[in-house]
XYZ file of C-alpha atoms in Angstrom:
366
model
C 133.843 31.156 258.973
C 137.383 29.894 258.561
C 138.721 27.273 256.190
C 142.322 26.077 255.929
C 143.541 23.765 253.175
C 146.817 22.697 251.592
C 147.783 24.549 248.407
C 148.113 21.410 246.265
C 144.797 20.031 247.502
C 143.123 23.323 246.608
C 144.782 23.994 243.257
C 143.703 20.911 241.277
C 139.901 21.188 241.674
C 140.062 24.970 241.499
C 141.956 24.838 238.189
C 139.441 22.375 236.751
C 136.343 24.446 237.487
C 137.832 27.873 236.764
C 138.516 26.847 233.156
C 134.830 27.294 232.297
C 134.779 30.879 233.589
C 134.773 33.325 230.686
C 136.773 36.544 230.934
C 133.763 38.589 229.853
C 130.496 37.869 231.629
C 126.998 39.301 231.362
C 126.495 38.658 235.091
C 129.339 39.696 237.439
C 128.781 36.697 239.724
C 129.662 34.337 236.862
C 133.272 35.497 237.240
C 133.270 33.876 240.675
C 133.691 30.313 241.855
C 131.302 28.939 244.464
C 132.912 27.237 247.488
C 130.677 25.055 249.662
C 131.572 22.687 252.498
C 129.247 19.770 253.167
C 129.994 16.644 255.217
C 133.744 17.329 255.315
C 133.844 17.738 251.532
C 134.742 21.015 249.855
C 132.865 21.561 246.585
C 134.039 24.017 243.908
C 131.479 25.067 241.279
C 131.717 27.351 238.253
C 129.278 28.005 235.424
C 128.692 30.176 232.370
C 124.976 29.224 232.250
C 125.660 26.809 229.375
C 127.980 24.451 231.240
C 128.523 23.847 234.944
C 131.411 21.959 236.521
C 131.764 20.849 240.132
C 134.959 19.402 241.585
C 135.449 18.249 245.154
C 138.135 17.398 247.681
C 137.876 15.714 251.085
C 138.751 17.683 254.219
C 140.558 15.928 257.045
C 139.048 18.187 259.701
C 135.511 19.409 260.221
C 134.952 23.099 259.560
C 132.059 25.447 260.144
C 129.579 26.773 257.623
C 131.374 27.627 254.364
C 129.227 28.946 251.525
C 130.991 31.735 249.630
C 131.864 32.965 246.145
C 135.225 34.478 245.220
C 136.748 35.728 241.935
C 137.836 32.554 240.152
C 140.851 33.696 238.156
C 142.258 35.835 240.956
C 142.032 32.912 243.376
C 143.751 30.603 240.879
C 146.568 33.122 240.407
C 146.974 33.478 244.190
C 147.210 29.707 244.625
C 149.703 29.315 241.780
C 151.895 32.082 243.201
C 151.805 30.698 246.746
C 154.766 28.634 248.015
C 154.488 24.902 247.412
C 152.867 22.855 250.201
C 151.836 25.963 252.111
C 148.520 26.208 253.939
C 145.920 28.567 252.474
C 143.180 29.925 254.709
C 139.909 31.731 254.011
C 138.094 34.156 256.333
C 134.770 35.783 255.472
C 134.127 39.250 256.930
C 131.736 41.973 255.740
C 131.322 40.711 252.156
C 135.074 40.305 251.835
C 137.117 37.122 251.801
C 140.570 37.305 253.357
C 142.916 34.734 251.830
C 146.198 33.992 253.586
C 148.948 32.052 251.826
C 152.221 31.808 253.707
C 153.022 35.334 254.866
C 150.852 36.957 252.190
C 147.333 38.244 252.739
C 144.784 39.011 250.016
C 141.404 40.672 250.516
C 138.959 39.692 247.787
C 135.465 40.934 247.065
C 132.741 38.345 247.582
C 129.170 38.059 246.340
C 126.186 36.394 247.988
C 126.381 32.631 247.440
C 122.578 32.450 247.447
C 122.625 34.413 244.187
C 124.978 31.988 242.456
C 123.067 30.445 239.498
C 122.603 26.721 239.076
C 122.318 25.029 235.711
C 118.848 23.549 235.357
C 118.820 20.035 233.919
C 115.809 17.984 232.926
C 114.922 14.353 233.434
C 115.083 11.304 231.221
C 118.686 10.273 231.789
C 120.158 7.260 230.033
C 123.354 6.244 231.829
C 126.450 4.585 230.434
C 129.736 3.554 232.069
C 132.950 3.624 230.016
C 136.663 3.838 230.788
C 138.481 7.189 230.821
C 140.801 6.202 228.017
C 137.997 4.848 225.810
C 135.904 8.002 225.705
C 138.999 10.201 225.544
C 140.233 8.245 222.509
C 136.914 8.780 220.708
C 137.036 12.510 221.398
C 140.640 12.783 220.192
C 139.700 10.963 216.995
C 136.826 13.321 216.172
C 136.985 16.717 217.911
C 139.196 18.412 215.299
C 136.405 18.137 212.709
C 133.970 20.282 214.723
C 133.021 23.651 213.327
C 133.909 26.812 215.230
C 131.471 29.738 215.402
C 129.634 28.472 212.326
C 126.238 30.025 211.560
C 125.055 26.426 211.266
C 125.099 26.208 215.053
C 124.417 22.450 215.084
C 127.922 21.885 213.640
C 129.644 23.657 216.560
C 129.904 20.447 218.563
C 130.050 16.666 218.376
C 127.128 14.318 217.847
C 126.880 11.576 220.493
C 124.713 8.821 218.975
C 123.901 6.206 221.637
C 122.105 3.045 220.600
C 122.033 -0.563 221.731
C 125.548 -1.960 221.726
C 127.493 1.090 220.576
C 128.277 4.768 221.024
C 129.134 6.709 217.869
C 130.703 10.171 218.012
C 130.691 12.339 214.875
C 132.107 15.741 214.019
C 131.848 17.729 210.794
C 132.136 21.306 209.572
C 130.782 20.642 206.105
C 134.002 19.864 204.210
C 135.244 16.944 206.289
C 133.760 14.394 208.671
C 135.254 12.336 211.504
C 133.482 9.347 213.035
C 134.529 6.948 215.793
C 132.593 4.066 217.342
C 132.897 2.340 220.716
C 131.143 -0.946 221.621
C 129.262 -0.361 224.895
C 127.192 -2.348 227.347
C 123.918 -0.569 226.690
C 120.490 -1.781 225.657
C 117.736 0.752 225.178
C 116.241 3.458 223.025
C 118.477 5.459 220.700
C 119.380 8.936 221.870
C 121.289 11.547 219.876
C 122.724 14.661 221.518
C 124.883 17.430 220.046
C 127.483 18.258 222.699
C 128.819 21.854 222.469
C 132.410 22.507 221.476
C 133.332 23.962 224.872
C 132.093 20.860 226.679
C 134.009 18.566 224.326
C 137.299 20.425 224.847
C 136.816 20.434 228.632
C 136.153 16.688 228.582
C 139.417 16.087 226.739
C 141.237 18.251 229.284
C 139.744 16.487 232.309
C 139.852 12.875 231.102
C 143.032 10.792 231.214
C 144.290 7.523 229.739
C 143.366 5.361 232.728
C 140.866 2.530 233.068
C 138.957 4.493 235.728
C 135.228 4.541 234.969
C 133.344 7.550 233.625
C 129.581 7.833 233.979
C 127.902 9.469 230.990
C 124.299 10.607 231.392
C 122.214 11.408 228.317
C 119.218 13.591 229.167
C 116.596 14.974 226.855
C 118.112 18.471 226.965
C 121.409 18.013 228.791
C 124.529 15.880 229.091
C 126.481 14.971 232.244
C 129.798 13.243 232.735
C 131.019 12.219 236.165
C 134.669 11.259 236.653
C 137.323 11.417 239.375
C 135.426 13.735 241.790
C 134.407 15.992 238.893
C 130.822 16.386 237.663
C 130.352 18.278 234.404
C 126.841 19.319 233.345
C 126.140 20.802 229.950
C 123.236 21.997 227.898
C 123.081 20.439 224.445
C 122.718 22.126 221.070
C 119.108 22.150 219.936
C 119.316 21.360 216.246
C 119.314 18.588 213.662
C 122.729 17.109 212.939
C 123.368 16.056 209.314
C 122.573 12.433 208.453
C 126.177 11.346 208.685
C 125.566 7.803 207.438
C 124.650 9.219 204.028
C 127.882 11.232 203.856
C 130.189 8.225 204.204
C 130.950 6.953 200.678
C 130.818 3.265 199.817
C 131.846 1.016 196.931
C 134.682 3.314 195.872
C 136.632 1.944 192.919
C 140.181 3.044 193.800
C 142.097 2.033 196.932
C 145.512 3.146 198.197
C 147.532 1.593 201.047
C 150.445 3.517 202.543
C 152.478 4.296 205.646
C 150.570 6.808 207.772
C 153.532 8.718 209.171
C 155.318 8.907 205.814
C 152.215 10.270 204.088
C 151.638 12.820 206.850
C 155.224 14.062 206.660
C 155.135 14.394 202.867
C 151.843 16.324 202.905
C 153.185 18.631 205.622
C 156.424 19.310 203.721
C 154.793 19.940 200.368
C 152.138 22.208 201.878
C 154.844 24.682 202.908
C 154.484 26.177 199.420
C 150.709 25.781 199.183
C 148.429 28.784 198.872
C 148.141 30.181 202.402
C 144.382 30.673 202.140
C 143.269 27.414 200.539
C 146.129 25.060 201.580
C 145.550 22.924 198.481
C 147.797 19.993 197.560
C 147.468 17.837 194.449
C 147.583 14.026 194.575
C 148.622 12.263 191.376
C 148.259 8.513 191.877
C 149.351 5.710 189.601
C 150.179 2.086 190.291
C 152.787 2.049 193.070
C 153.447 5.792 193.010
C 151.907 8.844 194.698
C 153.105 12.303 193.696
C 152.037 15.194 195.932
C 152.454 18.755 194.661
C 151.552 22.284 195.710
C 152.004 25.769 194.299
C 151.103 29.310 195.266
C 150.389 32.741 193.811
C 154.140 33.478 193.597
C 154.495 30.557 191.140
C 156.528 28.604 193.680
C 156.118 24.847 193.641
C 156.875 21.820 195.811
C 156.710 18.179 194.688
C 157.480 14.944 196.518
C 156.853 11.308 195.662
C 156.389 8.205 197.776
C 155.776 4.545 197.117
C 152.298 3.189 197.815
C 150.168 0.162 197.032
C 147.356 1.192 194.717
C 144.472 -0.642 193.121
C 142.537 1.346 190.563
C 142.712 3.787 187.686
C 145.230 6.670 187.555
C 143.804 9.607 189.482
C 144.534 13.286 189.991
C 142.688 14.949 192.879
C 143.144 17.945 195.181
C 142.695 18.228 198.956
C 143.142 20.690 201.795
C 146.516 19.736 203.294
C 145.532 20.692 206.839
C 142.506 18.401 206.712
C 144.695 15.483 205.656
C 147.297 16.113 208.368
C 144.576 16.339 211.041
C 143.162 12.975 210.017
C 146.551 11.272 209.842
C 147.383 12.617 213.305
C 144.143 11.173 214.686
C 144.644 7.666 213.285
C 146.826 5.457 215.484
C 147.649 2.562 213.151
C 150.953 2.448 211.255
C 149.298 2.040 207.871
C 146.195 3.663 206.412
C 143.740 2.835 203.666
C 142.378 5.613 201.463
C 139.505 4.929 199.080
C 138.807 7.245 196.145
C 136.049 7.609 193.583
C 136.876 10.187 190.926
C 138.458 13.643 191.112
C 135.140 15.196 192.194
C 134.270 12.664 194.901
C 135.066 12.600 198.607
C 137.667 10.138 199.825
C 137.339 7.723 202.759
C 140.288 7.238 205.142
C 140.711 4.680 207.929
C 143.347 2.655 209.757
C 144.635 -0.598 208.304
C 143.697 -2.956 211.159
C 141.334 -2.748 214.118
C 140.437 0.909 213.599
C 136.794 1.817 214.235
C 137.179 5.422 213.084
C 136.268 6.686 209.623
C 137.185 9.988 207.967
C 135.709 11.698 204.922
C 137.385 14.627 203.143
C 135.829 16.511 200.252
C 138.108 17.257 197.276
C 139.176 20.695 196.088
C 139.066 21.943 192.540
C 142.524 21.993 191.011
């Protein structure tokens, strides 16, 4: 077996699939990437048994039987270190793979490709076509609210709620919630899947801001997205996501309108002197004026004021500064609307015009 391919043609798909390979594996073969040639197409596959990604590239010349596994990270490092535009060749001999790049030669250990595990996926797919930039925008608007290594495992991902006419993506870790909705050309039964955090972050990395189509497949126990010669398969989190519709407050009595960037900058500046553990800032709102303050255990204090439009009763309420900055970074409109109840109620944040995302932040005790 011999395979020769250009460095640049090899590096892109290899980098995509190797990202799912964990540094510590229970099975040694999971540290490898599977290379398979079929019909003049070279397929790269990597898995951690929870997610599986396959990327492909077309070969200009026919080659013989290629079905090998090689250490993923070592092969990526070899390709990155190789001279630009050089040819990289692979030779398989006696359970070793000899990789040649320019004048360099590397002998890598291989493992039997027949032993490489495949991610089992069930039936019952519902398919949906959306543009790269549309699904990427929804993920960027919501992914920061996911939990990370929470014992409530169903929060360690995003909810994809597909129903006739729309796709809603929701993330929450219990103290904040992010929701974004996309109108879609879909008619059928509702299906809700909790997509794991790792899959979400890989989707954001792979997707771009183009109009190129992405095929999303919603199975009963799995999720697949297919884009730009990359197929990503993932198990889903088996659990019950919170009823997010009940979390979003309505009929709030107090409403503030302000410049998004100005508010974000003020919160970020004031939070410099906030308590490092709790990151609390205090909002004091009156008609036309918002005062934001923070203090810490050293009795240091920061205060800054900005002009706003406000309809409602004077209000003093505390929030986690980092949560507010995350939300204001996710919103794309120049102005934002923030609705408040009282000092013990969650607030609702959204863009001023044409924004389909909604954000809920719980208050902190002052």
